[in-house]
Short mmCIF file of C-alpha atoms in Angstrom, two decimals:
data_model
loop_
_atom_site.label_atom_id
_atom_site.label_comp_id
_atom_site.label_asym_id
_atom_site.label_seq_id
_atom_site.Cartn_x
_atom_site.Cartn_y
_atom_site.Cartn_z
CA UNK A 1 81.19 182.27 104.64
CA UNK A 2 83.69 184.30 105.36
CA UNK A 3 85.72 182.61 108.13
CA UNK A 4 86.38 179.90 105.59
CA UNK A 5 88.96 181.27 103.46
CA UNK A 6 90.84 183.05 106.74
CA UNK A 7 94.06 182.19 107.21
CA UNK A 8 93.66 180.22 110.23
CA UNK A 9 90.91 178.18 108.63
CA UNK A 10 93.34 177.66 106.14
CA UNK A 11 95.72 176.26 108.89
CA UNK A 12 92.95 174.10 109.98
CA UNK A 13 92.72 172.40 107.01
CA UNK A 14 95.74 171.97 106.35
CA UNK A 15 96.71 170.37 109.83
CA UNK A 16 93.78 168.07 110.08
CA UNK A 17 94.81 166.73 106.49
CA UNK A 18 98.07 166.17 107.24
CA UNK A 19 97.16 164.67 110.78
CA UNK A 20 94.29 162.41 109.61
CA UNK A 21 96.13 161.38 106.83
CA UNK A 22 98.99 159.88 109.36
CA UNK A 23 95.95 158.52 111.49
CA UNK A 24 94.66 156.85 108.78
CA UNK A 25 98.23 155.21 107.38
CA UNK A 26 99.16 154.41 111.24
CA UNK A 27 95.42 152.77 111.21
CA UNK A 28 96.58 150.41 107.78
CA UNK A 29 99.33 149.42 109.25
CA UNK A 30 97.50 148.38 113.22
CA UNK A 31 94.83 146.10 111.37
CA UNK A 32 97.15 144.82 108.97
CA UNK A 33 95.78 145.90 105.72
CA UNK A 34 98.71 145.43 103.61
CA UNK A 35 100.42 142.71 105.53
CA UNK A 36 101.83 140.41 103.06
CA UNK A 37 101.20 142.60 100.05
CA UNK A 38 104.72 143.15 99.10
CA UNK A 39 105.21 146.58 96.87
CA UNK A 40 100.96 147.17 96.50
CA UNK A 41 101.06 147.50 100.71
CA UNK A 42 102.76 151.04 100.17
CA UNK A 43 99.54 151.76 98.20
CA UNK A 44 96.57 150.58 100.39
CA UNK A 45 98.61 152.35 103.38
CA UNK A 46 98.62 155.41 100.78
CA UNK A 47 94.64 154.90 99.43
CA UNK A 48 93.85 154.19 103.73
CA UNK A 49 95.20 158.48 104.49
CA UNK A 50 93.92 160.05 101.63
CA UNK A 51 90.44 158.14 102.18
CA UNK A 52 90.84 159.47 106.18
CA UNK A 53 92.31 162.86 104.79
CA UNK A 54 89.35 163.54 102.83
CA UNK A 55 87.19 162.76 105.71
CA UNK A 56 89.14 165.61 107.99
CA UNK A 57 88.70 167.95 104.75
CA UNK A 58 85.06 167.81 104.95
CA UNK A 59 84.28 167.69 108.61
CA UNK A 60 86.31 170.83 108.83
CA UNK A 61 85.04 172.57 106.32
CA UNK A 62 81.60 171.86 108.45
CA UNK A 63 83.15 172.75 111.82
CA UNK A 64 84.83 176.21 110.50
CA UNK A 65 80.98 177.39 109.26
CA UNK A 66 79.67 176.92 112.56
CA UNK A 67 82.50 177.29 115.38
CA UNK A 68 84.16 180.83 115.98
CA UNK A 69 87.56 181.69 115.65
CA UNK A 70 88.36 181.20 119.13
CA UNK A 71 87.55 177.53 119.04
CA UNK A 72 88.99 177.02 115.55
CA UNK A 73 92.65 178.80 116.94
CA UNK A 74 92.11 175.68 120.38
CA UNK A 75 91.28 172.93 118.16
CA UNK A 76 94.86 174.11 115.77
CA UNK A 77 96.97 174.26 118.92
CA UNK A 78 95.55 170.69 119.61
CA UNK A 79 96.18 169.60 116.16
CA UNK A 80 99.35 170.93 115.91
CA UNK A 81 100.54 169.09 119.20
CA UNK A 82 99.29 165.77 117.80
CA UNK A 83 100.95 166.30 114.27
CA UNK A 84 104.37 167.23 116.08
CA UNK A 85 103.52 163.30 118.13
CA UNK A 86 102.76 161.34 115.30
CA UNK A 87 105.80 162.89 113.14
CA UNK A 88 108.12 161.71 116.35
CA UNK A 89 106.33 158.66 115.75
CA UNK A 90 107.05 158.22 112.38
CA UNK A 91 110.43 159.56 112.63
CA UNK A 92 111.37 156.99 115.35
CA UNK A 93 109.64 154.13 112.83
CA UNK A 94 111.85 155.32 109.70
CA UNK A 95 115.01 155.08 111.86
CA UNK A 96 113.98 151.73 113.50
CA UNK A 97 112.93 150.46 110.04
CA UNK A 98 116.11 151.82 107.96
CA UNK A 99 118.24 149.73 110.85
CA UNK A 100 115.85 146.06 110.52
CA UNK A 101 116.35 146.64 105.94
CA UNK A 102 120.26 147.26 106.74
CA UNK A 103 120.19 143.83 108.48
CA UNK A 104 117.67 142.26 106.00
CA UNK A 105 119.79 143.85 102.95
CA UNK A 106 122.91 142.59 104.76
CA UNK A 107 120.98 139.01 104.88
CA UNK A 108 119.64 139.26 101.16
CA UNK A 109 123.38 139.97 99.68
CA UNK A 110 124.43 137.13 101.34
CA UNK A 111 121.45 135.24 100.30
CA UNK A 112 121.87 136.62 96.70
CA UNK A 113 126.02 136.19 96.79
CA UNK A 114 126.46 133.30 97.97
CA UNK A 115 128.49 130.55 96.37
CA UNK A 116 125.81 128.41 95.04
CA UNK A 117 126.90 124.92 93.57
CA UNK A 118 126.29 124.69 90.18
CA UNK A 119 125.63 120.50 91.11
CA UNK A 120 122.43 120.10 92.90
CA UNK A 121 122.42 117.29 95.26
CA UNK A 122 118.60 116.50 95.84
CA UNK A 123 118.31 113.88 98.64
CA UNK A 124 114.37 114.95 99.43
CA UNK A 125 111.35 114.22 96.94
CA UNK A 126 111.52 114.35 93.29
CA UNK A 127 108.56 116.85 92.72
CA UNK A 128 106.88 117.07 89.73
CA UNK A 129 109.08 120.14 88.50
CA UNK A 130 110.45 123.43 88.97
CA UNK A 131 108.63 127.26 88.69
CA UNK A 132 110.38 129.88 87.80
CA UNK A 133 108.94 133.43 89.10
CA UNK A 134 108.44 136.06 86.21
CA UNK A 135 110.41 138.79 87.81
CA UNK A 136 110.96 140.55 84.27
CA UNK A 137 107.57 141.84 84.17
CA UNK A 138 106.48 141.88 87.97
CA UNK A 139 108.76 143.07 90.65
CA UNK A 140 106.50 141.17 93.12
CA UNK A 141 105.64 137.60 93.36
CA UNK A 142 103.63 136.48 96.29
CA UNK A 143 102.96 133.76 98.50
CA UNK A 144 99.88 132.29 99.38
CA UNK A 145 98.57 129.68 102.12
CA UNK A 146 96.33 126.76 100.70
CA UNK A 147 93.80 128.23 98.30
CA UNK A 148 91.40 125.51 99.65
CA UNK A 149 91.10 126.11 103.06
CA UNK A 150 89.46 129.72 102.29
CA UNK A 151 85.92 129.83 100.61
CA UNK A 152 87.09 130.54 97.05
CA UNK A 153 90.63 130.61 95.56
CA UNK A 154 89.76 134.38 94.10
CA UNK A 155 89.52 135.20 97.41
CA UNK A 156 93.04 134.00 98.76
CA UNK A 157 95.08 136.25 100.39
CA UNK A 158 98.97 136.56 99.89
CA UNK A 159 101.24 135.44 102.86
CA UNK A 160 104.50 136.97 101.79
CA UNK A 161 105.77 137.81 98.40
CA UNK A 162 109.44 138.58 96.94
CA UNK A 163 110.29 141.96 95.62
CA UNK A 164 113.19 142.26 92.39
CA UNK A 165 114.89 144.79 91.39
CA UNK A 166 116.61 145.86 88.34
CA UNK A 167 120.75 145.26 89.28
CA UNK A 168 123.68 147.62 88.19
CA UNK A 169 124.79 144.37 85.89
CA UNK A 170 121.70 145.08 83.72
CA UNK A 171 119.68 142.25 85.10
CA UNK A 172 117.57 141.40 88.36
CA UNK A 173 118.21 140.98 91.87
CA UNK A 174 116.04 140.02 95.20
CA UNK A 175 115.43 143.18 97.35
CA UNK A 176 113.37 141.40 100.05
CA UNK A 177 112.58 137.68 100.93
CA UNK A 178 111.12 136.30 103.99
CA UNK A 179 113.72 134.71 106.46
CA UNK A 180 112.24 131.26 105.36
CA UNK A 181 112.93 131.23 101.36
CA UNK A 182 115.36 128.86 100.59
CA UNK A 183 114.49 127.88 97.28
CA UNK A 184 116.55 124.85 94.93
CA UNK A 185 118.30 126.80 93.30
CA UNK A 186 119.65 131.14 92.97
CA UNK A 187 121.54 132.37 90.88
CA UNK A 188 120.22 135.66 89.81
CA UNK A 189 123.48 136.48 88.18
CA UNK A 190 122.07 134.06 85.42
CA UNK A 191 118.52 135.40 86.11
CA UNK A 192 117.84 132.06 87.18
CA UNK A 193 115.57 131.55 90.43
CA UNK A 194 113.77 127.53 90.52
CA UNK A 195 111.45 126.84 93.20
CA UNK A 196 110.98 123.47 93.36
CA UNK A 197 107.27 122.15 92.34
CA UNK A 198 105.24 119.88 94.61
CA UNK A 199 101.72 119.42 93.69
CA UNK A 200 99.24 121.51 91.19
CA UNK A 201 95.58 122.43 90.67
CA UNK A 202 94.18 124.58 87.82
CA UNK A 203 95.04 127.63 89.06
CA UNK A 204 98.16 127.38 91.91
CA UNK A 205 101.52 125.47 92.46
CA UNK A 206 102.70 124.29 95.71
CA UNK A 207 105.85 125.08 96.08
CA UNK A 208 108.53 123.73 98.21
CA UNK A 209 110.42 127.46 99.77
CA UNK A 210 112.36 125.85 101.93
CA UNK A 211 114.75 122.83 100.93
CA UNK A 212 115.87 122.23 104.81
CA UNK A 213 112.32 122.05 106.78
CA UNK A 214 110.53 121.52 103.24
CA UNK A 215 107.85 124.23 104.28
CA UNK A 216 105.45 124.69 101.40
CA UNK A 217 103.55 127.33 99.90
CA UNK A 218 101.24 128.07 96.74
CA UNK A 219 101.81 130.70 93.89
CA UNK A 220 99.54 130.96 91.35
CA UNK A 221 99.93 129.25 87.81
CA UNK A 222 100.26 132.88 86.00
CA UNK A 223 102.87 134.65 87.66
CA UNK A 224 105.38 132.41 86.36
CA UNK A 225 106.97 129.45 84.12
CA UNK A 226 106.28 125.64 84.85
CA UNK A 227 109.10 123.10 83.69
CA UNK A 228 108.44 119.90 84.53
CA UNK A 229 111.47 117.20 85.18
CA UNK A 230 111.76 116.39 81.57
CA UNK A 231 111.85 119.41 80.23
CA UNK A 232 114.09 121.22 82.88
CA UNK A 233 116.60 118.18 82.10
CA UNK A 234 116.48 118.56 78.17
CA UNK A 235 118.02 122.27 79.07
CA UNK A 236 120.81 121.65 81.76
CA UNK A 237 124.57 120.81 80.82
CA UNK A 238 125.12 117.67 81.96
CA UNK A 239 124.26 114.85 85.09
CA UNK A 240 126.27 112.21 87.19
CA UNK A 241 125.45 109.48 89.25
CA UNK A 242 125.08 110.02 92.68
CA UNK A 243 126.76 106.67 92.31
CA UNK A 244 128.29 105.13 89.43
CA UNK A 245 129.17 101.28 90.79
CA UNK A 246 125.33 100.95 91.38
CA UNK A 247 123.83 102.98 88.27
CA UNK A 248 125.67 102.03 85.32
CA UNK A 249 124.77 103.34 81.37
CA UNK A 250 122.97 100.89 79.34
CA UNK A 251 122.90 100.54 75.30
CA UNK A 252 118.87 100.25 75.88
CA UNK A 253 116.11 101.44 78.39
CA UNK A 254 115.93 97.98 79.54
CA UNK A 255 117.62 96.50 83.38
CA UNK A 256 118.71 93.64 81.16
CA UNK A 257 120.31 95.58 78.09
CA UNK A 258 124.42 95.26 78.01
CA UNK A 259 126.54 98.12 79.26
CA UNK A 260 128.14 100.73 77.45
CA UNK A 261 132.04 100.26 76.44
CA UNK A 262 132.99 104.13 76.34
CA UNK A 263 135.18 105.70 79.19
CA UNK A 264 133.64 108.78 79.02
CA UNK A 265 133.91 112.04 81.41
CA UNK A 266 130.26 113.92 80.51
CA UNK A 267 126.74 112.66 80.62
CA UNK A 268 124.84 115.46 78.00
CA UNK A 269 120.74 114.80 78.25
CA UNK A 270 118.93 114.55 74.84
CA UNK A 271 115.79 112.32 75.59
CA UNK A 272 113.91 111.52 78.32
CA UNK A 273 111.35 108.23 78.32
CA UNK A 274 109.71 107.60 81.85
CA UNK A 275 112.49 106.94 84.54
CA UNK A 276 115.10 106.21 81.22
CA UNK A 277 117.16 109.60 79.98
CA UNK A 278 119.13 108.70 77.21
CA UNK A 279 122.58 110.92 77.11
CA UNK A 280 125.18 111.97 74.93
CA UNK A 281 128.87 110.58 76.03
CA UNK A 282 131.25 112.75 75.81
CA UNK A 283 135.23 112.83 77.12
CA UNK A 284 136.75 115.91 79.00
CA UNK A 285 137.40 117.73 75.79
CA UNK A 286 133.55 117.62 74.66
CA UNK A 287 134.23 114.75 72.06
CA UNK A 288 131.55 112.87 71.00
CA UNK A 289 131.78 108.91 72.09
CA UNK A 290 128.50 107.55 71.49
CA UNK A 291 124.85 107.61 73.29
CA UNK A 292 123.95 105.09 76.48
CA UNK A 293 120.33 105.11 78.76
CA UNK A 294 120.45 105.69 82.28
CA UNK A 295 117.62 105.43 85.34
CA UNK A 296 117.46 109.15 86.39
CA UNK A 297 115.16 108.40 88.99
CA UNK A 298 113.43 105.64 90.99
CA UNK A 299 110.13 106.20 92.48
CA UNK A 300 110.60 109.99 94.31
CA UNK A 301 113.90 109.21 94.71
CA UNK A 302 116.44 111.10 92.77
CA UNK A 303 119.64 108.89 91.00
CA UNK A 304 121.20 111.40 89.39
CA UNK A 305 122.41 115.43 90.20
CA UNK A 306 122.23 117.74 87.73
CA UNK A 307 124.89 120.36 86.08
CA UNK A 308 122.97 123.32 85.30
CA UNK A 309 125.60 125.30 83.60
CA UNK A 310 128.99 123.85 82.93
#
């Protein structure tokens, strides 16, 4: 009994703790156990070494009771040697890693800075909507491939998820996005982040992440806000016409209904009826001129792009 509590059973412990406990993390990360699990993959890598930890802990406790202190000093010297290994190991991996996040982060500001218009041009389909991620109260939002091609949708796994943080302006910022997000619209200066909406069920949104290949994924329903088309356009500044000879502003929702007199500059949104949005004329200096109709949209085919902010 003893032999437990002598120093070099102490060392044993210790070093088949700390050893088993990088075996078991380098083990998470070979099967992929927290691939696509954004921020909670740092804890099943964590929950996978303390589960192999605790294994070491008790097998040697049993080997110290019945081995002799010759064979408890041989099995430290081979501990040791594999604990100075798998440290290499994972101080070659922290390097390698800290070099790929400079090049991601590099990727990300230029993601996150760039010039985005404020004048959407959509030329692909309408959509039903846009979702909006709730990155005030989650710093993750995942990804997920179609919910009904796995044997229940509780049982989906994520893909690939974004990670916000908290920015030195007081608001939020994307840390990490796959290479493939290109959403409709970022601008997290405004905390504003729409991902364009392309079919639903009761629980998940497809989502269009990609504007130029039009690659979709789903997200589920309560990690975020819904705005459909008429809802999202009863918010925005203003609209134009992608072209104003062909699409001109009626006094009534009707093809035949005469055409508005007013020379005005800005088309303000205030009611939407079907494919008719009736606006708000107004001239350069924000003046009232009077109210007209306008098709917004024919079939999946956009007629109009939006001014989100000024």
């Amino acid at each position: 009994m003893k032999q437990l509590f002598k120093p070099i059973s102490l060392l044993f412990y210790l070093l088949a703790i700390i050893v088993f406990f990088f075996l078991g993390a380098f083990f998470a990360g070979i099967t992929d156990a927290a691939e696509g699990q954004g921020l909670a993959g740092g804890a099943i890598v964590f929950w996978y070494g303390l589960n192999f930890s605790f294994g070491a802990l008790v097998l040697s406790l049993i080997t110290v009771y019945h081995s002799s202190t010759k064979f408890i000093i041989k099995v430290n010297k081979i501990l040791a040697i594999i604990f100075v290994l798998l440290f290499s190991v994972l101080i070659y991996l922290f390097f390698s890693k800290k070099n790929a996040n400079a090049g991601i982060s590099r990727e990300i500001l230029s993601f996150k800075n760039s010039n985005v218009n404020k004048e959407q041009l959509i030329d692909s389909l309408v959509g039903l909507g846009f979702f909006s991620p709730d990155f005030v109260n989650s710093n993750a939002f995942y990804f997920y491939g179609n919910p009904f091609t796995e044997k229940s949708s509780t049982g989906t796994s994520a893909i690939d998820s974004l990670v916000f943080i908290k920015s030195k302006q007081a608001g939020f910022e994307i840390y990490y996005a796959p290479a493939w997000f290109k959403p409709e619209l970022v601008k997290m200066d405004y905390d504003i982040l729409l991902i364009k909406i392309l079919s639903m069920t009761k629980d998940f949104v497809e989502v269009i992440v990609n504007t130029s290949t039009g690659k979709t994924v789903f997200v589920k329903k309560s990690e975020g806000t819904i705005r459909f088309w008429p809802e999202f356009l009863l918010t925005i500044h203003s609209v134009e016409f992608l072209s104003e000879t062909e699409h001109p502003v009626f006094v009534k929702p009707v093809d035949y209904a005469a055409e508005v007199n007013y020379k005005y500059e800005i088309m303000h949104p205030v009611m939407i009826n079907d494919t008719w949005m009736q606006v708000e004329l107004l001239d350069e200096e924000y003046k009232f001129l009077g109210k007209g109709w306008i098709r917004w949209r024919e079939g999946e085919k956009l007629l109009i792009r939006y001014n989100l902010l000024s």
